[in-house]
Short mmCIF file of C-alpha atoms in Angstrom, two decimals:
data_model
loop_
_atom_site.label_atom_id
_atom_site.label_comp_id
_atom_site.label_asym_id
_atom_site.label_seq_id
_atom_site.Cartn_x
_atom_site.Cartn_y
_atom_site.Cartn_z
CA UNK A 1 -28.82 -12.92 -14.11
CA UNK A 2 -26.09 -10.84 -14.43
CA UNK A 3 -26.62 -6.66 -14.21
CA UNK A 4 -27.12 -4.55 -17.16
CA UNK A 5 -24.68 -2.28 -16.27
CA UNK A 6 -21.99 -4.96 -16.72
CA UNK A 7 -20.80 -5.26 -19.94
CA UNK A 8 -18.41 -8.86 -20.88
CA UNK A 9 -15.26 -8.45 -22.04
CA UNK A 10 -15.06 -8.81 -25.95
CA UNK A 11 -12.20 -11.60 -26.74
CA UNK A 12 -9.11 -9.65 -27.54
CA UNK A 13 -8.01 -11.91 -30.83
CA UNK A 14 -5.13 -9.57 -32.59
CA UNK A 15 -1.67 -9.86 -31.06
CA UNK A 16 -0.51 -6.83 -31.42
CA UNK A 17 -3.47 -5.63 -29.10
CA UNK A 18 -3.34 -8.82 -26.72
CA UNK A 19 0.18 -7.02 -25.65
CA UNK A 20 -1.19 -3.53 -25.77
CA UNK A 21 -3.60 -4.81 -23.31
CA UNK A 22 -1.51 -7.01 -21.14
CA UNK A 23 0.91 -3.88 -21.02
CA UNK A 24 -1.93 -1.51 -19.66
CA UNK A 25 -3.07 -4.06 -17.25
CA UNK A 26 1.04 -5.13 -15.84
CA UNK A 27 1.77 -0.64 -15.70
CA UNK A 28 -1.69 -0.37 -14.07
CA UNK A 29 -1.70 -2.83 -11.37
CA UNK A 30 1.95 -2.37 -10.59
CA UNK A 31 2.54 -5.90 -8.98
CA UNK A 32 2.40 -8.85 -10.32
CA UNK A 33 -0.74 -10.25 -12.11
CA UNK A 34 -1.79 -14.00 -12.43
CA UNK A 35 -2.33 -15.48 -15.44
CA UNK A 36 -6.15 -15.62 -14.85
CA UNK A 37 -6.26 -12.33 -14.40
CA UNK A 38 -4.47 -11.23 -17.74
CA UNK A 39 -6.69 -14.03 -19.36
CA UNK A 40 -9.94 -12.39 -17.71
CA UNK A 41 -8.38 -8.98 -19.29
CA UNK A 42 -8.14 -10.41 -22.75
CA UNK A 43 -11.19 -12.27 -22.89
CA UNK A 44 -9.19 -15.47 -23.74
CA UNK A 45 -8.16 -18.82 -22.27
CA UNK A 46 -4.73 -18.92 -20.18
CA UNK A 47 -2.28 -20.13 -22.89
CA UNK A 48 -3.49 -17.25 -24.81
CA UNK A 49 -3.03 -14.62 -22.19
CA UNK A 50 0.83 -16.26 -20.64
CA UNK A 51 1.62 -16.32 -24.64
CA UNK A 52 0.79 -12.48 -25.27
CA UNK A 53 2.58 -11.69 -21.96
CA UNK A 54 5.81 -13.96 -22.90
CA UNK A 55 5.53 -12.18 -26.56
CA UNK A 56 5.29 -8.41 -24.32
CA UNK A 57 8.22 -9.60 -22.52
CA UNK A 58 10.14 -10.65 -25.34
CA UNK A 59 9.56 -6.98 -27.27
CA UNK A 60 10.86 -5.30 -23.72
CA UNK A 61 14.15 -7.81 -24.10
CA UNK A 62 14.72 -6.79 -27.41
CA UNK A 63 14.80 -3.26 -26.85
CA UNK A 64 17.77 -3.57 -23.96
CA UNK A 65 18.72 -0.33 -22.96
CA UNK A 66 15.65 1.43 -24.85
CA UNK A 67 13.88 0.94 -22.14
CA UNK A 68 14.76 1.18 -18.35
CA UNK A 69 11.46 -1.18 -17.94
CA UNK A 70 11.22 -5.22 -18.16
CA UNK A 71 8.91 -8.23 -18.08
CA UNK A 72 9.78 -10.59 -15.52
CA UNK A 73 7.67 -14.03 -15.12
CA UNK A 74 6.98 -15.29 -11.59
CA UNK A 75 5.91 -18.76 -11.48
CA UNK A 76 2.22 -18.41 -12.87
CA UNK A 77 2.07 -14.31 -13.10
CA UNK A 78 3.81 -11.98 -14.79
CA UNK A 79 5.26 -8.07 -13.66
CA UNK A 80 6.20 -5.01 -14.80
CA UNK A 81 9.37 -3.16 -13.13
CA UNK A 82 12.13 -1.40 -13.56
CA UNK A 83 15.23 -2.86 -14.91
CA UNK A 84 17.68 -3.20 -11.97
CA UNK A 85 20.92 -1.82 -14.04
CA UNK A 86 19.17 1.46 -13.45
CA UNK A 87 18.47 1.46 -9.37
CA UNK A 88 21.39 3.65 -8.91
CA UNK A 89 19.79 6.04 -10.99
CA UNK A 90 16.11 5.95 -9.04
CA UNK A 91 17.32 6.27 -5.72
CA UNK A 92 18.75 9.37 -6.87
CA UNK A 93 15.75 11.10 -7.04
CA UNK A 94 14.09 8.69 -4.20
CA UNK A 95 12.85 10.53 -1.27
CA UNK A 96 15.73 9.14 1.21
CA UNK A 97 15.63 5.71 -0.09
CA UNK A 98 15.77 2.87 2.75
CA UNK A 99 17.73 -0.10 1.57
CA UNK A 100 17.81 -3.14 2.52
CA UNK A 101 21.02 -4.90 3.76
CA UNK A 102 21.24 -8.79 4.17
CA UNK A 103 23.55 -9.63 6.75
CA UNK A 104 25.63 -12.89 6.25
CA UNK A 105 23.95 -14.03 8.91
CA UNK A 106 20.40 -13.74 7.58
CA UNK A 107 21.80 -14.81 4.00
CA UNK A 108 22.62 -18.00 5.27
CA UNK A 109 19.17 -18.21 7.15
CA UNK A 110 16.99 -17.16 4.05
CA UNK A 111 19.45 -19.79 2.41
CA UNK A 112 18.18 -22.81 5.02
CA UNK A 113 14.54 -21.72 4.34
CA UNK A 114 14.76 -21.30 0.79
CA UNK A 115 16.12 -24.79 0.33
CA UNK A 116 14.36 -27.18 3.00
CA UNK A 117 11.01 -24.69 3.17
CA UNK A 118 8.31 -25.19 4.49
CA UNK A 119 10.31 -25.15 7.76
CA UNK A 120 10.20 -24.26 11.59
CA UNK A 121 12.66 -22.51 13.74
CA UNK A 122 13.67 -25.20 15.86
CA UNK A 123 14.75 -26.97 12.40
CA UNK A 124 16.33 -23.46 11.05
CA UNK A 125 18.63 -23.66 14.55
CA UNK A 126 19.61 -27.19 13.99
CA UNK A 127 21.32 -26.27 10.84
CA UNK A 128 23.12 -23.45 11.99
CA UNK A 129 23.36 -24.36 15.39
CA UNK A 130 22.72 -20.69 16.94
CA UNK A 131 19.19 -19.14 17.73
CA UNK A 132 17.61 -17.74 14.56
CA UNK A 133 14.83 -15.60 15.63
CA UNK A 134 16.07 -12.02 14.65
CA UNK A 135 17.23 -13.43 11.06
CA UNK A 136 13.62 -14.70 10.62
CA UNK A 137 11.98 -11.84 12.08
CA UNK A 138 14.07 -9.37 9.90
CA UNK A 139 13.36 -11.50 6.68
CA UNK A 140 10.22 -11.46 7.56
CA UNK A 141 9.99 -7.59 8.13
CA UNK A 142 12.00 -7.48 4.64
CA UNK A 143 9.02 -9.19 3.33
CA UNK A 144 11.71 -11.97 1.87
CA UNK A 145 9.39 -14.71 4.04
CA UNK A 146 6.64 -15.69 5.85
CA UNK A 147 4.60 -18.22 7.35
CA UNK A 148 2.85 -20.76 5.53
CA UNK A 149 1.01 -22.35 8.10
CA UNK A 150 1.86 -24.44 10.89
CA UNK A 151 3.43 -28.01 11.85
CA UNK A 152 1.19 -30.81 12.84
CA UNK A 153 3.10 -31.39 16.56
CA UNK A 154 2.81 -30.06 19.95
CA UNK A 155 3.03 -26.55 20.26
CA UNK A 156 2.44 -26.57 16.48
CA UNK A 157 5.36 -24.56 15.43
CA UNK A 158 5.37 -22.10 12.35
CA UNK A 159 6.25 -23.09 9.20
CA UNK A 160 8.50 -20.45 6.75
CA UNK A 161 8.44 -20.38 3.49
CA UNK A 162 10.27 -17.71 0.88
CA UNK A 163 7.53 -15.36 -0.75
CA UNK A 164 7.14 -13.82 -4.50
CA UNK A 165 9.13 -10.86 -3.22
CA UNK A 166 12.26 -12.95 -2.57
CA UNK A 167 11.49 -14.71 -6.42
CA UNK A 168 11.67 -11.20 -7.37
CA UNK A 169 14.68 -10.10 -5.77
CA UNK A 170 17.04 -12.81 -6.72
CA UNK A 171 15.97 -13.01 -10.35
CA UNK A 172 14.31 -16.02 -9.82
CA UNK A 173 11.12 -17.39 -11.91
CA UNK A 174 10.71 -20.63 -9.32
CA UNK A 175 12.27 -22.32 -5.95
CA UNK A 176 12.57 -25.25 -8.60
CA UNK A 177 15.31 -22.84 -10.48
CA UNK A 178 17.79 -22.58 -7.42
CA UNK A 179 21.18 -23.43 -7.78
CA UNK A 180 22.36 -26.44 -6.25
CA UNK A 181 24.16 -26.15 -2.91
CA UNK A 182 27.48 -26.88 -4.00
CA UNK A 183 30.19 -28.16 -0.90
CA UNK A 184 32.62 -24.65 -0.99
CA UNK A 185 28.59 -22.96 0.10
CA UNK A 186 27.93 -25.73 2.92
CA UNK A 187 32.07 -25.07 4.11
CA UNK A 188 30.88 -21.80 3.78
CA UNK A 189 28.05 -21.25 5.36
CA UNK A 190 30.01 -23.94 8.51
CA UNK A 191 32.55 -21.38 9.18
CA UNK A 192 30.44 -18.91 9.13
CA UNK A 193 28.55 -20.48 11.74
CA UNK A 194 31.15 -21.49 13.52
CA UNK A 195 32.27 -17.44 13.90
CA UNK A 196 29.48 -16.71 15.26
CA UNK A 197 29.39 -18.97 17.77
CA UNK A 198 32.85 -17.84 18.93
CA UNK A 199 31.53 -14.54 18.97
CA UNK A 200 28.50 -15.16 21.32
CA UNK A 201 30.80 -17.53 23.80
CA UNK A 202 33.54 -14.50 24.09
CA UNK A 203 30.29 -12.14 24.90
CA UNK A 204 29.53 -14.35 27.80
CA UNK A 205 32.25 -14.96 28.97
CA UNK A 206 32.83 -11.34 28.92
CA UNK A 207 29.49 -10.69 30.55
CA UNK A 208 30.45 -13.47 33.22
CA UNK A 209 34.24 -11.95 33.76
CA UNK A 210 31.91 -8.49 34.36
CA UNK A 211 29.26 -10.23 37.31
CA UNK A 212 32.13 -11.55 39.26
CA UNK A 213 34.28 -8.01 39.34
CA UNK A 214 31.06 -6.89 40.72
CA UNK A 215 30.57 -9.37 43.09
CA UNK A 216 33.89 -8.81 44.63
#
């Protein structure tokens, strides 16, 4: 039996106050909020509750630059934030803001994962043919990925996968909307590469010219 004290929700059936209370529930959580959820809010079945969200976020679209706030749609949830035209204007009264810079270098890693994901390190290196481990670690401090789980083999090697954050920062609603990788990207992301292995071999060599001076 279920307490006394805990009252059911009453199915929300109006519209206009399905939004009004998928609006209060997206402002109050601040993050995003599964479809279940906003159903459990309402009271109704999922179609209902993604169809009052999609109407919320179409009312937010319509309003443009009425509102520095939007509706974005993250695979099966849905969250409130600020529109991103007006960043420059939050960081202005941001309490020193820290921002975070992708390197080309972990651009073209978060690229590998986002495209052949799950996937290990030892795979991530193959592609680009240098050690990866800071680019992963960083994007992983960035919150941009993580690990899914690990790889059925010896030593059983982590698996990366992009999270809802990088969804979020991209303007992406699924991994199934990325672009394809067209060949001028691939050339690209080669030459790339291929700098920064002439980078490392000139530090070593360096750092080899360096232990034989001191030898001598």
């Amino acid at each position: 039996m279920e307490p006394e004290n805990k009252k059911s929700v009453i199915s929300v059936t109006d519209e206009k106050e399905q939004e009004a209370v998928a609006e209060a529930v997206l402002f109050t959580m601040g993050k995003s909020v599964e479809v279940g959820q906003l159903a459990a809010a309402l009271g109704t079945d999922g179609p209902t509750a993604r169809n009052a969200a999609l109407r919320l976020q179409a009312r937010y679209n319509r309003k443009g630059k009425g509102t520095g706030l939007q509706i974005i749609e993250l695979e099966n949830a849905f969250q409130m934030c600020t529109r991103p035209v007006y960043y420059e204007n939050l960081i202005q009264v941001a309490a020193a803001p820290k921002r975070q810079v992708l390197t080309e270098v972990m651009l073209e890693t978060l690229s590998i994962i986002a495209y052949r994901q799950p996937v290990t390190k030892l795979e991530i290196e193959k592609i680009r043919g240098v050690k990866s481990d800071h680019a992963v670690n960083k994007l992983i401090e960035y919150g941009l990925v993580y690990e899914v789980g690990r790889l059925d083999a010896p030593g059983r090697p982590a698996l990366f996968g992009t999270t809802e954050e990088f969804l979020r920062r991209f303007g992406i609603g699924s991994t199934v909307d990325l672009p394809g990788l067209n060949p001028e990207l691939e050339e690209e992301i080669k030459s790339e590469v291929e700098k920064e292995l002439q980078m490392k071999l000139e530090e070593e060599e360096k750092e080899e010219d360096e232990t034989d001076r001191k030898i001598l």
